[in-house]
């Protein structure tokens, strides 16, 4: 039997407002426990929530970025349940009239093809507090700082068909919210986490299978691993004659498995009702137009422009547009050197390699976009060769020089293109390598091309890397062949 995987994601994005969604308490990460939860966040009797305008603007910006319908009216509902990290007994959310309607997101797959994933809706809600299980021997600590932090929950249609597609979708959402600046997207700090709904069905069957929901997965890798485990578990279960039950599961990264937490609750378990303390949110066209006019160029548009206008490959365009910082860095390098392909190669090659080695993000690159652009210009105008360029890059990285030109000057890396000078070095190397010359002469003509590498290396060494490699190659061949 051939099985098909069906996946839908509910992504929770923490919005980057300075204060909570219904109160003035700070949302800053990492404060002492319970120092940033006020009476409103705790829902104490007599308090009244006030909606944070910034949270609304951010949610709408997201909606516009995914080409969603933005309904004129949205409404907050109370979702009633008790849990120690939700002592007020309800979460304010949007059940029936969310702020963002149906939209879609384009994802890019490993083979550089794209696919559209539909978004069912996105709604605003408040986060709950946090239970702390460490440090409290036999007890649970409660930190309510996070209570009332604004979340945008983005609910996809069940349009994904593999773990890879789910990860690509999550990356696309991450890239959109960070481009918009509406979230820091920091998954390690919980600013983005998702519930992964997974089911399987026999290939060719129209009806969906029963799904399990894996709660609170907080990394791209975990999403893939949780799905891989869950798909296998469900297929095995069904093939052994069992049935998948609709339930909430937990992913344990240590054991690489999902475990049942509880059976799924239904909407009526939560006794949703419109929040009597908050007015419906009404958005007019002028407000939407204003927000639309403020949207930055988004990742999908940038990717398309990098391909169509700059002639980059789909792969390069995708890598360079994935983060806004990376895209802006690349565009500045390109502006300075004027060659998109070279700029793309350097940013993805030498620069990304060095950043990865030292675990630095591109905003903290020791080599600025201006410096890298100038360095590439010196390669393009033949001032230095590729090998020297790497030396210059390293020097700039280590802070040994203000600019490419300064490093070239200080280290004497200017490329030697003077034929006379190169010929003199070649003559010297030939004179000092009688054994290799003999070997060259005595070998089969088709093997000589490979043997020439030794001589090129010696000449480059003699020039301290500054000779023009194409000229060295050409002249060497002439001179050696003249000895035959
Ligand atoms: P609920 O209201 O119970 O959370 P929804 O219908 O809103 O359920 O769906 C929640 C998420 O589950 C959505 O992202 C949706 O795409 C996904 N989903 C729904 N049915 C399936 C299924 N059979 N297999 C995989 N994902 C599903
Ligand atoms: Mg749900």
Short mmCIF file of C-alpha atoms and ligand atoms in Angstrom, two decimals:
data_model
loop_
_atom_site.label_atom_id
_atom_site.label_comp_id
_atom_site.label_asym_id
_atom_site.label_seq_id
_atom_site.Cartn_x
_atom_site.Cartn_y
_atom_site.Cartn_z
CA UNK A 1 0.00 0.00 0.00
CA UNK A 2 1.25 3.49 -0.92
CA UNK A 3 0.54 6.18 1.67
CA UNK A 4 0.29 9.92 1.35
CA UNK A 5 1.06 12.32 4.20
CA UNK A 6 -1.22 15.31 4.86
CA UNK A 7 -0.04 18.16 7.05
CA UNK A 8 -1.57 21.40 8.31
CA UNK A 9 0.27 23.84 10.58
CA UNK A 10 -0.94 26.25 13.25
CA UNK A 11 1.95 28.67 13.72
CA UNK A 12 2.07 30.94 16.77
CA UNK A 13 4.05 34.08 16.15
CA UNK A 14 4.87 36.37 19.04
CA UNK A 15 4.35 39.93 17.86
CA UNK A 16 7.13 42.40 18.58
CA UNK A 17 5.07 44.98 20.45
CA UNK A 18 6.70 46.60 23.46
CA UNK A 19 3.67 46.11 25.67
CA UNK A 20 1.09 43.34 26.07
CA UNK A 21 -1.93 42.93 23.83
CA UNK A 22 -4.42 44.21 26.44
CA UNK A 23 -2.24 46.00 29.01
CA UNK A 24 0.74 48.31 29.35
CA UNK A 25 3.02 45.66 30.94
CA UNK A 26 6.34 45.07 29.18
CA UNK A 27 6.89 42.11 26.86
CA UNK A 28 10.71 42.17 27.15
CA UNK A 29 12.21 38.67 27.26
CA UNK A 30 14.25 37.38 30.18
CA UNK A 31 12.98 39.48 33.11
CA UNK A 32 12.78 38.10 36.68
CA UNK A 33 9.72 35.82 36.98
CA UNK A 34 6.41 37.53 37.71
CA UNK A 35 7.74 41.08 37.43
CA UNK A 36 5.94 41.85 34.16
CA UNK A 37 2.38 40.64 34.73
CA UNK A 38 -0.11 43.30 35.79
CA UNK A 39 -3.66 43.04 37.09
CA UNK A 40 -5.07 43.04 33.54
CA UNK A 41 -2.80 40.17 32.46
CA UNK A 42 -4.01 38.21 35.49
CA UNK A 43 -7.66 39.07 34.81
CA UNK A 44 -8.26 40.28 38.36
CA UNK A 45 -11.83 41.38 39.11
CA UNK A 46 -12.66 44.88 37.99
CA UNK A 47 -9.92 45.31 35.39
CA UNK A 48 -10.65 46.21 31.78
CA UNK A 49 -8.47 45.27 28.82
CA UNK A 50 -7.44 47.88 26.24
CA UNK A 51 -6.47 46.57 22.81
CA UNK A 52 -2.91 47.36 21.68
CA UNK A 53 -3.20 49.17 18.35
CA UNK A 54 0.25 48.02 17.30
CA UNK A 55 -0.76 44.35 17.56
CA UNK A 56 -3.68 45.04 15.22
CA UNK A 57 -1.44 46.82 12.71
CA UNK A 58 1.05 43.94 12.76
CA UNK A 59 -1.62 41.30 12.24
CA UNK A 60 -3.06 43.26 9.32
CA UNK A 61 0.38 43.72 7.78
CA UNK A 62 0.83 39.98 7.87
CA UNK A 63 -2.55 39.52 6.23
CA UNK A 64 -1.68 41.95 3.45
CA UNK A 65 1.66 40.21 2.93
CA UNK A 66 -0.05 36.86 2.33
CA UNK A 67 -2.68 38.41 0.05
CA UNK A 68 -5.42 37.63 2.53
CA UNK A 69 -8.88 39.06 2.77
CA UNK A 70 -9.05 41.46 5.71
CA UNK A 71 -12.60 41.46 7.04
CA UNK A 72 -13.98 44.83 8.06
CA UNK A 73 -14.98 43.52 11.49
CA UNK A 74 -13.21 41.09 13.80
CA UNK A 75 -14.24 40.05 17.29
CA UNK A 76 -12.45 38.78 20.41
CA UNK A 77 -13.83 35.73 22.17
CA UNK A 78 -13.10 34.15 25.51
CA UNK A 79 -11.79 30.60 25.36
CA UNK A 80 -12.54 29.20 28.79
CA UNK A 81 -10.28 26.71 30.52
CA UNK A 82 -8.28 26.61 33.69
CA UNK A 83 -4.62 25.78 33.88
CA UNK A 84 -2.03 26.92 36.45
CA UNK A 85 -0.38 29.15 33.86
CA UNK A 86 -3.78 30.70 33.01
CA UNK A 87 -5.15 31.54 36.45
CA UNK A 88 -7.77 33.95 35.11
CA UNK A 89 -9.61 30.99 33.63
CA UNK A 90 -9.88 32.10 30.00
CA UNK A 91 -7.70 33.10 27.10
CA UNK A 92 -8.82 36.03 24.99
CA UNK A 93 -8.67 34.87 21.38
CA UNK A 94 -10.65 35.17 18.15
CA UNK A 95 -12.77 32.15 17.33
CA UNK A 96 -15.49 33.17 14.90
CA UNK A 97 -14.35 36.45 13.36
CA UNK A 98 -10.56 36.47 13.01
CA UNK A 99 -8.69 39.59 11.97
CA UNK A 100 -7.12 37.94 8.88
CA UNK A 101 -9.11 35.83 6.43
CA UNK A 102 -8.01 33.39 3.73
CA UNK A 103 -4.65 33.97 2.05
CA UNK A 104 -1.71 32.06 0.63
CA UNK A 105 2.05 31.65 0.91
CA UNK A 106 4.53 30.53 -1.71
CA UNK A 107 7.08 27.98 -0.52
CA UNK A 108 10.29 26.91 -2.25
CA UNK A 109 11.33 23.27 -2.25
CA UNK A 110 14.78 21.70 -2.46
CA UNK A 111 14.60 21.31 -6.23
CA UNK A 112 13.82 25.07 -6.49
CA UNK A 113 10.23 24.47 -7.54
CA UNK A 114 7.57 26.47 -5.74
CA UNK A 115 4.18 25.56 -4.33
CA UNK A 116 1.33 27.61 -2.91
CA UNK A 117 0.06 26.78 0.56
CA UNK A 118 -3.32 28.23 1.45
CA UNK A 119 -3.81 29.99 4.75
CA UNK A 120 -7.21 29.38 6.28
CA UNK A 121 -7.07 32.46 8.53
CA UNK A 122 -4.91 34.15 11.17
CA UNK A 123 -6.20 35.43 14.50
CA UNK A 124 -4.94 37.49 17.41
CA UNK A 125 -4.77 36.08 20.91
CA UNK A 126 -2.92 36.46 24.18
CA UNK A 127 -0.25 34.04 25.37
CA UNK A 128 -0.49 32.24 28.72
CA UNK A 129 2.19 32.11 31.43
CA UNK A 130 4.85 29.45 31.74
CA UNK A 131 5.18 26.45 34.04
CA UNK A 132 8.71 25.90 35.32
CA UNK A 133 9.54 22.37 36.32
CA UNK A 134 13.21 22.72 37.11
CA UNK A 135 14.50 24.25 40.36
CA UNK A 136 11.33 23.53 42.31
CA UNK A 137 11.90 20.04 43.75
CA UNK A 138 8.59 18.26 43.52
CA UNK A 139 6.66 21.43 42.74
CA UNK A 140 5.94 23.52 39.69
CA UNK A 141 6.82 27.20 39.48
CA UNK A 142 4.59 29.59 37.55
CA UNK A 143 5.99 32.60 35.73
CA UNK A 144 3.25 34.87 34.42
CA UNK A 145 5.50 37.34 32.58
CA UNK A 146 4.43 35.87 29.26
CA UNK A 147 0.71 36.13 30.10
CA UNK A 148 -0.90 38.64 27.77
CA UNK A 149 1.91 38.69 25.21
CA UNK A 150 0.35 39.18 21.76
CA UNK A 151 0.32 36.19 19.46
CA UNK A 152 -0.75 35.87 15.88
CA UNK A 153 -1.90 32.32 15.21
CA UNK A 154 -1.61 31.47 11.53
CA UNK A 155 -3.66 28.45 10.52
CA UNK A 156 -2.85 26.75 7.22
CA UNK A 157 -5.07 24.54 5.13
CA UNK A 158 -3.95 20.89 5.12
CA UNK A 159 -1.97 21.53 1.91
CA UNK A 160 1.43 20.11 2.76
CA UNK A 161 2.37 16.61 1.66
CA UNK A 162 5.76 15.98 3.28
CA UNK A 163 7.92 16.97 6.23
CA UNK A 164 10.10 18.97 3.82
CA UNK A 165 7.10 20.98 2.64
CA UNK A 166 6.08 21.67 6.23
CA UNK A 167 9.58 22.92 7.08
CA UNK A 168 9.63 25.04 3.91
CA UNK A 169 6.27 26.54 4.88
CA UNK A 170 7.51 27.37 8.37
CA UNK A 171 10.60 28.99 6.84
CA UNK A 172 8.42 31.03 4.49
CA UNK A 173 6.31 32.27 7.43
CA UNK A 174 9.47 33.02 9.39
CA UNK A 175 10.87 34.98 6.53
CA UNK A 176 7.67 36.99 6.01
CA UNK A 177 7.26 37.97 9.67
CA UNK A 178 10.90 38.95 10.03
CA UNK A 179 10.84 40.94 6.75
CA UNK A 180 7.81 42.77 8.07
CA UNK A 181 9.56 43.26 11.41
CA UNK A 182 6.42 42.14 13.24
CA UNK A 183 8.31 39.42 15.15
CA UNK A 184 11.91 38.68 15.97
CA UNK A 185 11.20 35.10 14.84
CA UNK A 186 13.48 33.76 17.57
CA UNK A 187 12.42 30.14 17.84
CA UNK A 188 14.82 29.33 20.67
CA UNK A 189 13.09 31.97 22.83
CA UNK A 190 9.66 30.74 21.79
CA UNK A 191 8.81 33.72 19.57
CA UNK A 192 7.66 31.25 16.94
CA UNK A 193 6.30 27.77 17.63
CA UNK A 194 3.84 25.55 15.90
CA UNK A 195 1.27 22.82 16.29
CA UNK A 196 1.73 20.22 13.59
CA UNK A 197 -1.37 18.34 12.38
CA UNK A 198 -0.49 15.09 10.65
CA UNK A 199 -2.57 12.39 9.00
CA UNK A 200 -1.99 9.72 6.37
CA UNK A 201 -4.26 8.32 3.67
CA UNK A 202 -3.92 5.67 0.97
CA UNK A 203 -2.52 7.31 -2.18
CA UNK A 204 -5.37 8.24 -4.50
CA UNK A 205 -8.00 8.49 -1.75
CA UNK A 206 -9.81 11.84 -1.55
CA UNK A 207 -10.96 11.83 2.06
CA UNK A 208 -8.43 12.82 4.69
CA UNK A 209 -7.38 10.39 7.39
CA UNK A 210 -7.77 11.13 11.10
CA UNK A 211 -5.10 13.52 12.31
CA UNK A 212 -2.96 13.81 15.38
CA UNK A 213 -1.84 17.25 16.54
CA UNK A 214 1.72 17.62 17.81
CA UNK A 215 1.85 20.62 20.12
CA UNK A 216 4.43 23.36 20.46
CA UNK A 217 7.22 22.26 18.18
CA UNK A 218 9.86 24.96 18.27
CA UNK A 219 12.46 24.36 15.57
CA UNK A 220 12.53 23.65 11.84
CA UNK A 221 14.42 20.43 12.46
CA UNK A 222 12.01 19.23 15.14
CA UNK A 223 9.08 19.81 12.78
CA UNK A 224 10.65 17.45 10.25
CA UNK A 225 11.60 14.86 12.84
CA UNK A 226 8.23 14.92 14.59
CA UNK A 227 6.43 14.42 11.26
CA UNK A 228 8.76 11.60 10.20
CA UNK A 229 8.07 9.74 13.44
CA UNK A 230 4.35 10.42 13.39
CA UNK A 231 3.87 9.30 9.78
CA UNK A 232 5.59 6.03 10.48
CA UNK A 233 3.61 5.48 13.68
CA UNK A 234 0.29 6.08 11.93
CA UNK A 235 1.07 3.87 8.93
CA UNK A 236 2.20 1.03 11.15
CA UNK A 237 -0.87 1.41 13.33
CA UNK A 238 -3.26 1.28 10.37
CA UNK A 239 -1.43 -1.55 8.64
CA UNK A 240 -1.66 -3.55 11.87
CA UNK A 241 -5.43 -3.13 11.77
CA UNK A 242 -5.61 -0.26 14.27
CA UNK A 243 -7.12 3.22 14.00
CA UNK A 244 -5.52 6.62 14.47
CA UNK A 245 -7.36 8.53 17.21
CA UNK A 246 -7.67 12.27 17.07
CA UNK A 247 -5.49 13.44 19.92
CA UNK A 248 -2.92 15.92 21.08
CA UNK A 249 0.64 14.63 21.16
CA UNK A 250 3.95 15.90 22.39
CA UNK A 251 7.29 15.66 20.56
CA UNK A 252 10.24 14.52 22.66
CA UNK A 253 13.42 15.54 20.84
CA UNK A 254 15.58 13.48 23.16
CA UNK A 255 13.87 10.23 22.24
CA UNK A 256 12.88 11.43 18.78
CA UNK A 257 9.27 10.32 19.25
CA UNK A 258 5.79 11.71 19.81
CA UNK A 259 3.68 10.68 22.83
CA UNK A 260 0.00 11.06 23.58
CA UNK A 261 -0.87 13.99 25.89
CA UNK A 262 -4.65 14.06 25.85
CA UNK A 263 -7.58 13.40 23.58
CA UNK A 264 -8.52 16.37 21.47
CA UNK A 265 -11.05 18.77 22.92
CA UNK A 266 -13.87 20.19 20.84
CA UNK A 267 -14.76 23.84 20.49
CA UNK A 268 -17.75 23.38 22.82
CA UNK A 269 -15.42 22.24 25.62
CA UNK A 270 -14.16 25.81 25.71
CA UNK A 271 -17.55 27.54 25.92
CA UNK A 272 -16.43 30.32 23.61
CA UNK A 273 -18.34 33.57 23.86
CA UNK A 274 -17.62 37.11 22.65
CA UNK A 275 -15.51 39.02 25.16
CA UNK A 276 -17.89 41.51 26.78
CA UNK A 277 -15.01 43.84 27.70
CA UNK A 278 -13.68 44.43 24.18
CA UNK A 279 -15.42 46.14 21.29
CA UNK A 280 -15.36 44.52 17.87
CA UNK A 281 -12.42 45.80 15.81
CA UNK A 282 -13.56 47.76 12.76
CA UNK A 283 -11.00 48.56 10.06
CA UNK A 284 -11.70 50.99 7.26
CA UNK A 285 -10.25 51.05 3.77
CA UNK A 286 -8.05 54.09 4.40
CA UNK A 287 -6.36 52.30 7.29
CA UNK A 288 -5.70 49.21 5.15
CA UNK A 289 -4.38 51.36 2.30
CA UNK A 290 -2.05 53.14 4.69
CA UNK A 291 -0.64 49.86 6.01
CA UNK A 292 -0.34 48.47 2.49
CA UNK A 293 1.70 51.49 1.45
CA UNK A 294 4.17 50.74 4.25
CA UNK A 295 4.87 47.13 3.28
CA UNK A 296 8.49 46.40 2.41
CA UNK A 297 9.39 44.32 -0.64
CA UNK A 298 8.56 40.78 0.51
CA UNK A 299 10.67 37.63 0.15
CA UNK A 300 8.73 36.14 -2.78
CA UNK A 301 8.91 39.42 -4.73
CA UNK A 302 12.57 39.83 -3.96
CA UNK A 303 13.26 36.26 -5.06
CA UNK A 304 11.44 36.86 -8.35
CA UNK A 305 13.28 40.15 -8.94
CA UNK A 306 16.69 38.61 -8.16
CA UNK A 307 15.99 36.06 -10.89
CA UNK A 308 14.34 38.22 -13.53
CA UNK A 309 16.25 41.49 -13.10
CA UNK A 310 19.62 40.34 -11.79
CA UNK A 311 19.81 37.03 -13.63
CA UNK A 312 20.47 34.94 -10.53
CA UNK A 313 19.65 31.23 -10.49
CA UNK A 314 16.56 30.10 -8.61
CA UNK A 315 18.83 28.60 -5.98
CA UNK A 316 20.86 31.79 -5.43
CA UNK A 317 17.75 33.96 -5.45
CA UNK A 318 16.15 31.75 -2.85
CA UNK A 319 19.12 31.64 -0.48
CA UNK A 320 19.76 35.37 -0.75
CA UNK A 321 16.15 36.41 -0.19
CA UNK A 322 15.45 34.09 2.74
CA UNK A 323 16.39 36.68 5.34
CA UNK A 324 15.99 40.41 5.01
CA UNK A 325 19.44 41.07 6.48
CA UNK A 326 21.05 38.72 3.99
CA UNK A 327 19.11 40.25 1.09
CA UNK A 328 20.03 43.80 2.07
CA UNK A 329 23.68 42.89 2.51
CA UNK A 330 23.75 41.23 -0.91
CA UNK A 331 22.04 44.19 -2.57
CA UNK A 332 24.58 46.59 -1.11
CA UNK A 333 27.49 44.42 -2.30
CA UNK A 334 25.88 44.33 -5.73
CA UNK A 335 25.38 48.09 -5.75
CA UNK A 336 29.07 48.64 -5.01
CA UNK A 337 30.59 46.09 -7.43
CA UNK A 338 27.92 46.05 -10.14
CA UNK A 339 28.12 42.29 -10.75
CA UNK A 340 25.19 40.33 -9.29
CA UNK A 341 26.62 36.88 -9.95
CA UNK A 342 29.95 37.69 -8.29
CA UNK A 343 28.20 39.40 -5.39
CA UNK A 344 26.00 36.31 -4.94
CA UNK A 345 29.01 33.97 -5.07
CA UNK A 346 30.97 35.92 -2.49
CA UNK A 347 28.10 36.40 -0.08
CA UNK A 348 27.11 32.74 -0.21
CA UNK A 349 30.65 31.39 -0.45
CA UNK A 350 33.52 33.08 1.34
CA UNK A 351 31.38 35.32 3.55
CA UNK A 352 28.73 32.78 4.63
CA UNK A 353 31.45 30.20 5.24
CA UNK A 354 33.34 32.55 7.54
CA UNK A 355 30.15 33.63 9.34
CA UNK A 356 29.13 30.00 9.90
CA UNK A 357 32.55 29.06 11.21
CA UNK A 358 32.37 31.78 13.83
CA UNK A 359 28.64 31.41 14.38
CA UNK A 360 27.96 35.05 13.51
CA UNK A 361 24.85 36.48 11.91
CA UNK A 362 25.29 38.65 8.84
CA UNK A 363 24.47 41.85 10.77
CA UNK A 364 27.60 41.20 12.79
CA UNK A 365 29.83 40.50 9.81
CA UNK A 366 33.32 41.95 10.41
CA UNK A 367 33.52 42.60 6.65
CA UNK A 368 30.98 45.22 5.59
CA UNK A 369 28.99 45.08 2.36
CA UNK A 370 30.89 48.15 1.16
CA UNK A 371 34.26 46.46 1.79
CA UNK A 372 33.20 43.24 0.11
CA UNK A 373 31.81 45.13 -2.89
CA UNK A 374 35.11 47.00 -3.32
CA UNK A 375 37.06 43.77 -3.00
CA UNK A 376 34.99 42.18 -5.79
CA UNK A 377 35.52 45.28 -7.95
CA UNK A 378 39.28 44.78 -7.67
CA UNK A 379 38.87 41.22 -8.96
CA UNK A 380 36.61 42.37 -11.77
CA UNK A 381 39.04 45.07 -12.92
CA UNK A 382 41.94 42.57 -12.72
CA UNK A 383 43.79 44.44 -9.99
CA UNK A 384 44.06 41.18 -8.06
CA UNK A 385 43.54 37.54 -8.91
CA UNK A 386 41.14 35.15 -7.18
CA UNK A 387 43.75 33.79 -4.85
CA UNK A 388 44.87 37.19 -3.65
CA UNK A 389 41.20 38.14 -3.25
CA UNK A 390 40.85 35.43 -0.63
CA UNK A 391 43.85 36.82 1.21
CA UNK A 392 42.37 40.31 1.09
CA UNK A 393 39.07 38.97 2.40
CA UNK A 394 40.84 37.26 5.29
CA UNK A 395 42.73 40.45 6.12
CA UNK A 396 39.52 42.50 6.10
CA UNK A 397 37.85 39.85 8.25
CA UNK A 398 40.67 40.11 10.76
CA UNK A 399 40.48 43.88 10.77
CA UNK A 400 43.91 44.30 9.15
CA UNK A 401 42.97 47.15 6.86
CA UNK A 402 40.24 49.65 6.18
CA UNK A 403 39.49 48.70 2.62
CA UNK A 404 40.40 46.20 -0.08
CA UNK A 405 42.66 48.79 -1.72
CA UNK A 406 44.51 49.44 1.54
CA UNK A 407 45.12 45.72 2.05
CA UNK A 408 46.24 45.21 -1.55
CA UNK A 409 48.67 48.07 -1.19
CA UNK A 410 50.01 47.03 2.23
CA UNK A 411 50.50 43.39 1.28
CA UNK A 412 51.72 44.03 -2.26
CA UNK A 413 49.02 41.80 -3.75
CA UNK A 414 48.55 43.71 -6.97
CA UNK A 415 48.31 41.22 -9.78
CA UNK A 416 51.36 40.93 -12.06
CA UNK A 417 50.16 41.06 -15.67
CA UNK A 418 53.41 42.25 -17.14
CA UNK A 419 54.36 39.50 -19.60
CA UNK A 420 58.06 40.16 -19.26
CA UNK A 421 57.96 39.77 -15.48
CA UNK A 422 55.96 36.56 -15.68
CA UNK A 423 58.26 35.12 -18.34
CA UNK A 424 61.28 35.83 -16.15
CA UNK A 425 59.69 33.90 -13.28
CA UNK A 426 58.81 31.02 -15.59
CA UNK A 427 62.35 30.83 -16.94
CA UNK A 428 63.69 30.68 -13.41
CA UNK A 429 61.30 27.91 -12.37
CA UNK A 430 62.13 25.88 -15.49
CA UNK A 431 65.83 26.30 -14.87
CA UNK A 432 65.41 25.09 -11.27
CA UNK A 433 63.25 22.06 -12.11
CA UNK A 434 65.24 19.89 -14.54
CA UNK A 435 63.74 16.63 -13.24
CA UNK A 436 60.14 17.82 -13.69
CA UNK A 437 60.95 19.24 -17.12
CA UNK A 438 62.34 15.87 -18.17
CA UNK A 439 59.27 14.12 -16.82
CA UNK A 440 57.06 16.54 -18.72
CA UNK A 441 58.98 15.94 -21.92
CA UNK A 442 58.89 12.16 -21.58
CA UNK A 443 55.21 11.81 -20.76
CA UNK A 444 52.33 11.18 -23.12
CA UNK A 445 51.05 14.43 -24.68
CA UNK A 446 47.57 13.98 -23.13
CA UNK A 447 49.09 13.73 -19.64
CA UNK A 448 51.08 16.94 -19.97
CA UNK A 449 48.10 19.17 -19.30
CA UNK A 450 47.82 17.73 -15.83
CA UNK A 451 51.57 17.92 -15.18
CA UNK A 452 51.66 21.61 -15.93
CA UNK A 453 49.99 22.18 -12.54
CA UNK A 454 53.31 21.70 -10.77
CA UNK A 455 54.94 24.50 -12.75
CA UNK A 456 51.97 26.83 -12.34
CA UNK A 457 52.19 26.29 -8.59
CA UNK A 458 55.89 27.14 -8.52
CA UNK A 459 55.45 30.29 -10.59
CA UNK A 460 52.51 31.42 -8.44
CA UNK A 461 54.65 30.82 -5.39
CA UNK A 462 57.53 32.79 -6.87
CA UNK A 463 55.12 35.66 -7.50
CA UNK A 464 53.70 35.35 -3.94
CA UNK A 465 50.36 34.58 -5.50
CA UNK A 466 50.18 37.77 -7.52
CA UNK A 467 50.80 36.53 -11.07
CA UNK A 468 47.79 36.40 -13.37
CA UNK A 469 47.00 32.65 -13.46
CA UNK A 470 45.66 32.63 -17.04
CA UNK A 471 48.81 34.30 -18.33
CA UNK A 472 51.02 31.95 -16.31
CA UNK A 473 49.20 28.98 -17.79
CA UNK A 474 49.43 30.17 -21.37
CA UNK A 475 53.07 31.25 -21.24
CA UNK A 476 54.16 28.13 -19.39
CA UNK A 477 52.62 25.90 -21.99
CA UNK A 478 54.39 27.78 -24.79
CA UNK A 479 57.75 27.63 -23.06
CA UNK A 480 57.55 23.99 -22.02
CA UNK A 481 56.35 22.89 -25.43
CA UNK A 482 59.23 24.78 -26.97
CA UNK A 483 61.55 22.45 -25.03
CA UNK A 484 60.08 19.28 -26.50
P1 LIG B 1 -9.33 22.57 15.15
O1 LIG B 1 -10.29 23.67 15.11
O2 LIG B 1 -9.80 21.35 15.82
O3 LIG B 1 -7.96 22.97 15.62
P2 LIG B 1 -9.07 22.86 12.31
O4 LIG B 1 -10.02 22.30 11.34
O5 LIG B 1 -9.10 24.30 12.58
O6 LIG B 1 -9.17 22.05 13.65
O7 LIG B 1 -7.62 22.49 11.79
C1 LIG B 1 -6.51 22.77 12.52
C2 LIG B 1 -5.32 22.47 11.66
O8 LIG B 1 -5.30 21.10 11.31
C3 LIG B 1 -5.32 23.23 10.34
O9 LIG B 1 -4.00 23.70 10.12
C4 LIG B 1 -5.70 22.20 9.31
O10 LIG B 1 -5.07 22.45 8.08
C5 LIG B 1 -5.15 20.93 9.91
N1 LIG B 1 -5.88 19.73 9.53
C6 LIG B 1 -7.21 19.56 9.53
N2 LIG B 1 -7.53 18.30 9.15
C7 LIG B 1 -6.36 17.66 8.90
C8 LIG B 1 -6.01 16.33 8.49
N3 LIG B 1 -6.93 15.40 8.27
N4 LIG B 1 -4.71 16.04 8.34
C9 LIG B 1 -3.77 16.96 8.57
N5 LIG B 1 -4.04 18.20 8.97
C10 LIG B 1 -5.31 18.56 9.14
MG1 LIG B 2 -6.53 24.37 16.58
#
